Amino acid sequence: MAVIVQKFGGTSVANAEKIRGAASRAVAAKRRGYDVVVVVSARGHKTDDLVELAHEITKHPRPREMDMLLSTGEQESVALMAMAVHELGEEAISLTGAQIGVLTDTTHTKARIVSISTKRMQELLKAGNIVIAAGFQGVDAEMNITTLGRGGSDTTATALAAVLNAELCEIYTDVEGVFTTDPRLVPEARKVERISYDEMLELASLGAGVMHSRSIEFAKKYRVQLRVRPAYSDGPGTLIAPESDNATSVVTGVAFVRNEALITLVGLPNQPGVMSTLFSSLSAAKIPVDMVVQNVAREGTANVSFTVAEDELKAALVVAKATAASLQAEDVVATTGLSKVSVVGHGMQTHTGVAARMFQVVAARGINIRVVTTSEIKISVLIDRSRCNDAVQAAHSGFQLEKATSSLPQVGCVSNGHRNGAIDAASPELTADIVARLDSMESIVVSDITADTNQSRVTLSNLPDDPGIAETVFTAIAAGGVLVDMIVQNAARDGKATISFTVLRSDLDCAILLLREVMETYVGSIVTSDRRIGKIAVSGIGLRSHTDVGARLFRCLAANSINVEMINTSELKLCVVISADQADLAMTQLRTEFGLHANV
Ligand code: ADP
Ligand code: ASP
Ligand code: MG
């Protein structure tokens, strides 16, 4: 019999009436002929309340005890849900993570799933039960209770759907589906009918709280059909599928992380191994970093900045300070009170001017951009927190996301060019082959590594740190129809900002010409370029949140004395710019490191 997994979030099981409503959906699916597995979150604000309670007892609750405590929220829900199903005349049985056999690693409060045994669930389903599974929790090999990180019930649901080979995984929540941005912040936000795994993965990872980003990793890896639906009505929701259907719009959505912090290591030696040391330590502490920015070295020293979620700042600073000391850096500077706003969409791979448009709409509201990073399908800007809502609204209306098909005449299309190369390099067979070799369900999938030596880098330094600079620069370039690939704008130092970007080598002279006039207006600004660079792209799924991929990448490059000049990260690709002469060496070494066959 076909299996369906239905997941109900906290609001959707907040009280007895809602639990009854959820139970009747499960019963209806069962009566339609499905084997039904229901995954339930803790009721309402239960998890928040438990967190608060722990902090009333101690400032530093130990993670193991935190997991023991938080897992009780879901345990309460499953029992109540099973009772509600019984009342409706069907058989149901509730199970904790341990009882289902969700085995995780030992990282308390953000554990990853190693395996799930389906035997007990299959038997219970076969006997006619609706299986009610506690979301968000598992056990490690020593039977310690673990949790998967806030919002982790989505991941339990897609993981169960994957192992049970479910026909569909429905995520019931308190909104109509996936919107172009958080509808609570932007009332004009539009519900999308269908969104690709890649776009949803990026949006979720960049802050769209509607789905836990790791659940989308599962969905993509194991090809789970996912539908986000309202629990309170019969709305069709949003299908998350291999492809989106919005080929006409360049940008799909806007995501934001309100509480972001920036850490800068100042005055690092400009030599191979610096990034490796830093990333290995951050990875060991399981701290995912975003917006990694490295200064092009001046006078033999470089600065490296990166952002982390503000609640990870303390832990990240401990690591950063230790690394800075071991590398004899001059200083470590932390900036708080920041937010990260990102636009995501497949269309930007082939359209010029998306970055320019983003910077225009932000500058038009007088918002200063402190840091910029891009990847093949996203542009992120770091701004002051007080301007976060403004920036989200500006980006949303600037890309006309409230309309089903936007017509943005200023955004041009380059039909034969690609930012960062075509995205989905891995064929389905290749991915299936790699997935089959994984020894842990949440192991990372690195599916391909490529080198591109057809690009050049332009660096603009000594720029004033004022609103509108990035806008002016990229508007000038977009006006000439040049497709910009990686963009990195650094945190300003001494009131001066630096922007680096890459373009096809054949466009380099044109880009510099287009910039001449603009740069003349910034007294003291400097343009430098590197005609031949090597860009290495590591493709896969969940690469940023699995912190060890970056660490392995940098370690491997350092071991081969390869210096990293520019970096960008996304869940789908990690890109580094290195010297063109070392591109072949980097490729061979990285392919070996990540267990890929020799380059074909
Ligand atoms: P649940 O408890 O059902 O898991 P969550 O609170 O985790 O629900 O997720 C649903 C919430 O996500 C919505 O109420 C909405 O405010 C927020 N959200 C953020 N970004 C988006 C988006 N792009 N589309 C829809 N909802 C979003
Ligand atoms: N109850 C957990 C939380 O609030 C897990 C979840 O709801 O997905 O984060
Ligand atoms: Mg959620």
XYZ file of C-alpha atoms and ligand atoms in Angstrom:
637
model
C 0.000 0.000 0.000
C 1.227 3.515 -0.740
C 2.589 5.417 2.248
C 1.801 9.035 3.024
C 3.620 11.059 5.689
C 1.756 13.980 7.260
C 3.599 16.380 9.540
C 1.802 18.803 11.845
C 3.694 21.801 13.222
C 3.301 23.304 16.692
C 0.465 25.708 15.924
C -1.425 22.969 14.128
C -1.612 20.819 17.280
C -1.781 23.655 19.824
C -5.041 22.578 21.501
C -7.517 19.696 21.647
C -9.584 21.018 18.768
C -6.586 21.338 16.491
C -5.320 17.913 17.477
C -8.731 16.509 16.522
C -8.526 18.334 13.203
C -5.091 16.912 12.484
C -6.203 13.437 13.501
C -9.161 13.594 11.144
C -6.829 14.384 8.228
C -4.790 11.314 9.046
C -7.927 9.203 9.335
C -9.229 10.546 6.027
C -5.960 9.579 4.302
C -6.135 6.120 5.864
C -9.710 5.712 4.614
C -8.570 6.758 1.143
C -6.357 3.674 1.228
C -2.983 4.996 2.383
C -0.660 3.662 5.030
C -0.357 6.777 7.169
C 2.585 8.020 9.226
C 1.959 11.210 11.185
C 4.881 13.270 12.484
C 4.040 15.715 15.240
C 5.807 18.727 16.777
C 5.476 19.986 20.323
C 2.238 21.888 20.932
C 2.147 25.653 20.440
C 5.025 27.381 22.220
C 5.892 24.329 24.275
C 9.505 24.107 23.098
C 10.095 27.825 23.744
C 8.561 27.454 27.202
C 10.819 24.520 28.016
C 13.876 26.470 26.852
C 12.846 29.336 29.091
C 12.279 27.031 32.025
C 15.756 25.565 31.654
C 17.222 29.054 31.676
C 15.381 29.834 34.878
C 17.355 27.023 36.465
C 20.758 27.661 34.890
C 22.405 30.005 32.414
C 24.320 27.139 30.878
C 22.144 24.042 30.657
C 24.117 21.079 29.410
C 23.098 20.063 25.893
C 22.353 16.472 26.890
C 19.860 17.552 29.524
C 18.426 20.125 27.148
C 17.622 17.335 24.686
C 16.105 15.227 27.444
C 13.881 18.173 28.346
C 12.916 19.376 24.864
C 12.039 15.930 23.596
C 9.176 15.786 26.101
C 7.221 18.365 24.081
C 6.859 16.006 21.138
C 6.180 13.036 23.394
C 3.146 14.802 24.810
C 1.841 15.551 21.311
C 2.147 12.031 19.935
C 0.206 10.508 22.812
C -2.591 13.053 22.461
C -2.693 12.571 18.700
C -2.955 8.788 19.046
C -5.865 9.254 21.477
C -7.591 11.571 19.009
C -7.278 8.979 16.251
C -8.711 6.303 18.547
C -11.686 8.551 19.176
C -12.275 8.657 15.430
C -12.443 4.894 15.296
C -9.047 3.969 13.814
C -6.064 2.200 15.296
C -3.048 4.334 16.077
C 0.139 3.967 18.036
C 2.516 6.686 19.184
C 6.283 6.239 19.070
C 9.224 8.302 20.341
C 12.324 8.825 18.213
C 14.026 5.936 19.987
C 11.055 3.645 19.425
C 11.004 4.403 15.718
C 14.732 3.735 15.574
C 15.970 7.179 14.579
C 19.685 6.801 15.214
C 21.658 10.042 15.259
C 25.185 11.196 15.909
C 26.048 12.487 19.360
C 25.832 16.228 18.697
C 23.231 17.193 21.265
C 20.795 19.957 20.234
C 21.790 19.688 16.573
C 22.180 16.002 15.927
C 22.184 14.533 12.448
C 20.353 11.387 11.452
C 22.551 8.373 10.808
C 19.861 5.799 10.068
C 16.229 4.926 10.611
C 15.036 1.375 10.961
C 11.730 0.857 9.257
C 10.941 -2.608 10.597
C 8.710 -1.643 13.505
C 6.880 1.042 11.551
C 6.277 -1.335 8.650
C 4.858 -3.980 10.964
C 2.585 -1.496 12.693
C 1.368 -0.105 9.381
C 0.738 -3.588 8.078
C -1.355 -4.334 11.151
C -3.574 -1.393 10.249
C -2.218 1.277 12.560
C -1.713 4.916 11.880
C 1.822 5.452 13.161
C 2.254 8.650 15.141
C 5.925 9.569 15.296
C 7.554 12.189 17.512
C 9.360 14.730 15.378
C 12.654 16.439 16.128
C 14.188 13.637 18.205
C 16.330 10.546 18.014
C 18.861 8.641 20.062
C 22.593 8.197 19.700
C 24.366 4.859 19.792
C 24.439 5.003 23.620
C 20.669 5.595 23.773
C 21.036 9.223 24.847
C 18.101 11.264 23.597
C 19.154 13.792 20.964
C 17.293 16.538 19.087
C 17.813 17.685 15.514
C 17.810 21.468 16.014
C 14.899 23.905 16.184
C 12.327 23.255 13.501
C 13.673 19.711 13.118
C 10.306 17.945 12.874
C 10.249 18.783 9.167
C 13.465 16.820 8.852
C 12.025 13.846 10.737
C 9.052 13.884 8.365
C 11.049 13.961 5.119
C 13.519 11.421 6.464
C 10.668 9.028 7.301
C 9.152 9.671 3.885
C 12.522 8.823 2.335
C 13.075 5.540 4.173
C 9.460 4.443 3.748
C 9.520 5.400 0.082
C 6.380 7.448 0.659
C 4.305 8.669 -2.244
C 3.982 12.081 -0.628
C 5.110 14.015 2.420
C 2.661 16.709 3.513
C 3.850 19.474 5.848
C 0.808 21.031 7.549
C 1.485 24.466 8.972
C -0.082 27.815 9.840
C 0.221 29.502 6.422
C -1.169 28.691 2.963
C 2.173 27.378 1.697
C 5.567 28.764 0.746
C 5.412 32.483 0.034
C 7.730 34.827 -1.811
C 8.789 36.011 1.638
C 7.487 35.749 5.196
C 3.837 36.836 4.839
C 3.881 38.075 8.415
C 6.360 40.747 7.428
C 5.190 41.522 3.899
C 1.411 41.194 3.569
C 1.652 41.414 -0.254
C 3.812 38.285 -0.327
C 2.427 35.765 -2.805
C 2.047 32.046 -2.299
C 3.980 30.087 -4.904
C 2.398 27.016 -6.522
C 5.630 25.160 -6.951
C 9.251 25.744 -6.022
C 12.402 23.787 -6.814
C 14.370 21.900 -4.175
C 17.364 24.112 -4.867
C 15.510 27.369 -4.384
C 13.729 26.110 -1.263
C 16.991 24.792 0.153
C 18.644 28.178 -0.298
C 15.635 30.108 1.027
C 15.362 27.866 4.087
C 19.071 27.997 4.743
C 19.035 31.791 4.421
C 16.277 32.178 6.972
C 12.842 31.288 5.508
C 11.563 29.566 8.639
C 8.707 27.760 6.941
C 10.886 24.677 6.381
C 13.903 23.280 8.197
C 16.613 23.428 5.547
C 17.877 19.925 6.297
C 14.450 18.540 5.402
C 14.955 19.865 1.892
C 18.340 18.169 1.702
C 16.550 14.862 2.343
C 13.838 15.693 -0.127
C 16.339 16.471 -2.845
C 18.685 13.571 -2.136
C 15.954 10.965 -1.909
C 13.503 12.637 -4.319
C 10.704 12.991 -1.762
C 7.558 14.706 -3.063
C 6.945 17.468 -0.548
C 3.863 19.632 -0.185
C 3.562 22.473 2.324
C -0.113 22.959 3.177
C -2.302 24.925 5.549
C -3.568 22.854 8.484
C -6.626 25.082 8.908
C -8.121 24.830 5.398
C -8.156 22.706 2.269
C -5.758 24.930 0.344
C -3.507 23.064 -2.094
C -0.348 24.600 -0.657
C 3.006 24.570 -2.425
C 4.718 21.658 -4.119
C 8.465 21.427 -3.567
C 9.764 19.537 -6.564
C 12.879 19.067 -8.709
C 12.026 22.023 -10.950
C 10.173 25.256 -10.320
C 7.561 26.397 -12.821
C 8.424 30.058 -12.625
C 10.796 30.258 -15.543
C 9.513 33.762 -16.186
C 10.591 35.333 -12.917
C 14.220 35.905 -12.189
C 13.876 35.950 -8.426
C 11.676 33.498 -6.518
C 11.839 34.778 -2.982
C 13.414 36.918 -0.298
C 14.708 35.446 2.956
C 16.227 37.095 5.963
C 18.054 36.302 9.163
C 17.276 39.071 11.578
C 19.977 38.333 14.158
C 23.281 37.990 12.409
C 26.777 38.846 13.660
C 29.984 39.582 11.777
C 33.415 38.468 12.888
C 36.557 39.847 11.240
C 40.054 38.518 11.735
C 42.331 41.440 10.990
C 45.896 41.244 9.715
C 46.221 37.560 8.923
C 49.279 36.354 7.047
C 48.421 35.999 3.350
C 49.490 32.420 2.903
C 47.928 29.050 2.193
C 46.446 27.371 5.230
C 44.870 30.355 6.929
C 41.337 29.539 5.798
C 41.950 25.897 6.521
C 42.915 26.553 10.140
C 39.924 28.801 10.705
C 37.371 26.577 9.021
C 38.604 23.389 10.622
C 38.144 24.930 14.064
C 34.693 26.308 13.243
C 33.693 23.010 11.728
C 34.875 21.093 14.779
C 32.614 23.349 16.844
C 29.793 22.659 14.311
C 29.270 26.360 13.644
C 27.992 27.024 10.136
C 29.326 30.258 8.718
C 27.928 32.278 5.907
C 29.034 35.339 3.961
C 32.702 34.427 4.041
C 34.722 37.320 2.720
C 38.434 37.537 2.277
C 40.252 40.715 1.472
C 42.571 40.702 -1.440
C 45.845 40.957 0.417
C 47.537 44.277 0.947
C 51.099 44.506 2.190
C 51.261 40.814 2.896
C 48.289 40.638 5.238
C 44.659 39.746 4.639
C 41.419 40.119 6.546
C 38.813 37.401 6.715
C 35.233 38.167 7.726
C 32.330 35.815 8.127
C 28.861 35.953 9.568
C 27.216 33.603 12.034
C 23.783 33.534 13.610
C 23.979 35.895 16.577
C 23.195 33.161 19.079
C 26.328 31.339 17.884
C 28.507 34.447 18.257
C 29.918 33.554 21.647
C 31.024 30.107 20.561
C 32.324 31.430 17.227
C 34.366 34.144 18.962
C 36.102 31.606 21.166
C 37.164 29.722 18.037
C 38.070 32.888 16.106
C 40.225 34.241 18.924
C 42.100 30.976 19.354
C 42.687 30.793 15.597
C 43.766 34.421 15.428
C 46.281 33.821 18.197
C 47.707 30.739 16.542
C 48.091 32.601 13.236
C 49.411 35.759 14.867
C 46.624 37.921 13.509
C 46.464 41.532 14.656
C 42.935 41.569 16.007
C 39.477 39.989 16.095
C 36.527 42.336 15.717
C 32.872 41.371 16.289
C 29.939 43.436 15.064
C 26.419 42.747 16.259
C 23.075 44.343 15.472
C 23.125 43.151 11.860
C 20.675 41.336 9.583
C 21.192 39.378 6.402
C 18.727 39.781 3.542
C 18.947 37.489 0.524
C 17.177 37.159 -2.794
C 17.030 33.684 -4.314
C 16.104 32.490 -7.796
C 17.279 30.256 -10.622
C 16.806 33.054 -13.123
C 19.808 34.996 -11.938
C 22.126 32.446 -13.491
C 21.309 33.743 -16.904
C 20.188 37.322 -16.331
C 22.380 40.351 -16.040
C 21.507 43.175 -13.715
C 19.938 41.182 -10.876
C 22.668 42.268 -8.491
C 22.406 45.852 -9.744
C 18.651 45.798 -9.144
C 19.079 44.440 -5.623
C 21.603 47.133 -4.755
C 19.404 49.821 -6.373
C 16.321 48.986 -4.341
C 18.280 48.843 -1.102
C 20.135 52.088 -1.842
C 16.880 53.831 -2.779
C 15.858 53.480 0.874
C 19.181 54.848 2.066
C 20.278 51.518 3.521
C 24.019 50.992 3.707
C 25.284 47.586 2.603
C 28.144 46.365 4.761
C 28.927 43.047 3.123
C 27.787 41.376 -0.098
C 28.143 37.769 -1.144
C 26.576 35.886 -3.999
C 26.265 32.359 -5.265
C 24.769 30.966 -8.428
C 21.192 31.444 -7.234
C 21.355 34.012 -4.447
C 22.571 37.462 -3.503
C 22.946 38.286 0.184
C 23.532 41.675 1.759
C 24.429 42.400 5.354
C 22.814 45.532 6.757
C 21.953 47.200 10.067
C 19.196 45.354 11.893
C 17.086 48.470 12.248
C 16.696 48.438 8.445
C 15.938 44.725 8.021
C 12.190 45.053 7.461
C 12.745 47.933 5.056
C 15.261 45.984 3.040
C 13.032 42.894 2.803
C 10.105 45.006 1.649
C 12.309 46.903 -0.795
C 13.646 43.699 -2.337
C 10.185 42.159 -2.500
C 8.599 45.088 -4.291
C 11.755 45.850 -6.299
C 11.583 42.429 -7.952
C 7.784 42.675 -8.218
C 7.351 39.432 -6.344
C 3.741 40.223 -5.498
C 2.954 39.591 -9.189
C 2.809 36.086 -10.596
C 5.009 37.046 -13.543
C 7.178 40.062 -13.152
C 8.258 42.132 -16.079
C 11.517 43.716 -15.237
C 12.699 45.411 -18.395
C 15.875 46.607 -16.730
C 16.994 43.067 -16.023
C 18.537 41.677 -19.176
C 18.852 38.076 -20.250
C 22.037 36.502 -21.483
C 20.951 33.359 -23.231
C 24.306 31.677 -23.595
C 25.972 32.764 -20.390
C 25.762 31.438 -16.868
C 26.607 32.949 -13.535
C 28.783 30.409 -11.833
C 28.085 27.821 -14.501
C 24.975 25.729 -14.954
C 23.623 24.680 -11.639
C 22.524 21.091 -11.607
C 25.667 19.473 -12.859
C 24.908 16.085 -11.334
C 22.686 13.856 -13.395
C 19.970 11.989 -11.446
C 21.832 8.709 -11.975
C 25.025 10.155 -10.608
C 23.242 11.446 -7.538
C 21.461 8.127 -7.014
C 24.787 6.342 -7.229
C 26.369 8.606 -4.652
C 23.369 8.444 -2.354
C 23.543 4.651 -2.471
C 27.120 4.807 -1.211
C 26.357 7.036 1.771
C 26.958 5.399 5.087
C 24.825 7.864 6.994
C 21.510 9.323 5.882
C 22.604 12.883 6.472
C 26.105 12.469 5.084
C 27.012 15.181 2.713
C 26.737 14.584 -0.977
C 29.510 16.110 -3.009
C 28.504 15.245 -6.527
C 30.922 17.165 -8.710
C 33.978 19.354 -8.773
C 34.725 21.584 -11.723
C 37.341 24.146 -12.679
C 36.712 27.221 -14.768
C 39.697 29.106 -16.093
C 37.768 31.429 -18.378
C 37.145 34.129 -15.841
C 38.876 37.264 -14.669
C 38.653 39.125 -11.404
C 38.182 42.844 -10.900
C 38.824 44.465 -7.516
C 37.711 47.972 -6.631
C 39.318 49.241 -3.466
C 39.421 52.428 -1.441
C 35.722 52.989 -2.107
C 33.721 55.213 0.232
C 31.559 53.251 2.696
C 28.300 54.926 1.702
C 24.861 53.731 0.584
C 24.607 53.386 -3.171
C 28.187 52.464 -4.072
C 27.442 48.850 -5.034
C 24.405 50.083 -6.918
C 26.418 52.541 -8.988
C 29.128 50.020 -9.789
C 26.850 47.183 -10.851
C 24.358 49.389 -12.653
C 27.215 50.626 -14.828
C 28.268 47.065 -15.591
C 24.744 45.796 -16.202
C 24.189 48.690 -18.603
C 26.858 47.131 -20.808
C 25.157 43.714 -20.687
C 28.060 42.071 -18.849
C 27.134 39.068 -16.718
C 28.816 39.244 -13.332
C 29.463 35.963 -11.560
C 30.846 36.041 -8.013
C 30.499 39.289 -6.077
C 32.103 39.949 -2.728
C 31.966 43.236 -0.873
C 34.007 43.410 2.283
C 33.235 44.861 5.624
C 34.659 48.368 5.415
C 37.878 49.097 7.245
C 38.959 52.634 8.089
C 35.844 53.892 6.308
C 36.859 52.307 2.992
C 35.112 49.442 1.244
C 36.380 46.895 -1.274
C 34.331 45.126 -3.936
C 35.631 42.188 -5.958
C 33.775 40.403 -8.717
C 34.426 37.995 -11.528
C 33.413 38.188 -15.196
C 34.160 36.113 -18.264
C 37.648 36.935 -19.519
C 36.193 38.060 -22.821
C 34.181 40.683 -20.892
C 37.016 41.981 -18.723
C 38.081 44.926 -20.865
C 34.476 45.904 -21.418
C 33.756 45.780 -17.655
C 36.742 47.985 -16.853
C 35.720 50.454 -19.531
C 32.180 50.560 -18.169
C 33.569 51.326 -14.723
C 35.963 54.065 -15.726
C 33.535 56.942 -15.453
C 32.054 55.723 -12.177
C 35.408 55.215 -10.532
C 36.543 58.706 -11.494
C 33.849 60.097 -9.213
C 35.336 58.251 -6.201
C 38.542 60.079 -5.512
C 41.347 57.766 -4.453
C 39.586 54.576 -5.545
C 41.705 51.911 -7.170
C 40.818 49.360 -9.875
C 42.940 46.260 -10.197
C 42.284 43.114 -12.154
C 43.580 39.619 -12.651
C 42.997 38.417 -16.191
C 43.475 34.713 -15.516
C 41.960 33.199 -12.421
C 40.923 29.667 -11.637
C 37.494 29.136 -10.172
C 36.902 25.779 -8.493
C 33.313 24.811 -7.769
C 32.375 21.955 -5.433
C 28.735 21.009 -6.060
C 26.442 19.013 -3.847
C 23.619 19.252 -1.364
C 23.696 20.928 2.050
C 27.296 22.041 1.675
C 27.166 25.115 3.871
C 25.306 23.621 6.808
C 27.617 20.600 6.780
C 30.521 22.626 8.047
C 33.096 19.952 7.342
C 32.890 20.304 3.550
C 34.402 23.797 3.714
C 36.967 22.591 6.212
C 38.008 19.696 3.952
C 38.110 21.937 0.909
C 40.420 24.460 2.552
C 42.543 21.767 4.192
C 43.125 20.072 0.861
C 44.046 23.331 -0.878
C 46.389 24.317 1.945
C 48.102 20.932 1.885
C 48.917 21.644 -1.748
C 50.109 25.214 -1.048
C 47.208 26.719 -2.970
C 46.166 30.173 -1.774
C 42.456 31.046 -1.736
C 41.678 34.494 -3.126
C 37.871 34.662 -3.130
C 35.151 32.445 -1.715
C 31.442 32.029 -2.044
C 29.197 29.532 -0.370
C 25.727 28.174 -0.832
C 24.031 24.935 0.097
C 24.583 23.760 -3.475
C 28.041 24.990 -4.273
C 31.230 26.154 -2.631
C 33.367 28.223 -5.000
C 36.906 29.412 -4.504
C 39.052 31.570 -6.732
C 42.684 30.514 -6.914
C 45.536 31.121 -9.307
C 44.703 29.755 -12.790
C 48.010 27.874 -12.884
C 46.958 25.783 -9.903
C 43.462 24.904 -11.148
C 44.417 21.468 -12.499
C 46.273 20.511 -9.360
C 43.351 21.668 -7.206
C 40.887 19.638 -9.259
C 42.858 16.421 -9.048
C 43.484 16.744 -5.336
C 39.914 17.703 -4.486
C 38.433 14.898 -6.553
C 40.543 12.460 -4.577
C 39.640 14.155 -1.284
C 35.899 13.867 -1.958
C 36.077 10.403 -3.484
C 35.031 11.364 -6.991
C 36.300 9.541 -10.041
C 39.077 11.135 -12.050
C 37.926 14.066 -14.122
C 36.366 13.000 -17.406
P 5.347 24.976 12.127
O 5.179 25.118 13.586
O 4.131 24.511 11.414
O 6.569 24.181 11.771
P 6.801 27.412 11.557
O 6.506 28.560 12.467
O 8.045 26.654 11.768
O 5.529 26.454 11.578
O 6.771 27.902 10.025
C 5.690 28.631 9.525
C 6.011 30.114 9.580
O 7.093 30.402 8.710
C 4.907 31.001 9.050
O 4.001 31.306 10.060
C 5.652 32.223 8.523
O 5.586 33.314 9.416
C 7.105 31.783 8.460
N 7.716 32.010 7.142
C 8.950 32.556 6.948
N 9.233 32.637 5.654
C 8.174 32.130 4.988
C 7.891 31.932 3.604
N 8.763 32.272 2.647
N 6.718 31.366 3.276
C 5.831 31.007 4.227
N 6.044 31.181 5.551
C 7.205 31.733 5.942
N 9.379 21.494 18.618
C 10.603 21.791 17.934
C 10.787 23.293 17.815
O 9.933 24.046 18.251
C 10.705 21.127 16.597
C 9.695 21.583 15.568
O 8.695 22.186 15.905
O 9.915 21.290 14.377
O 11.776 23.725 17.301
Mg 8.610 24.631 11.559
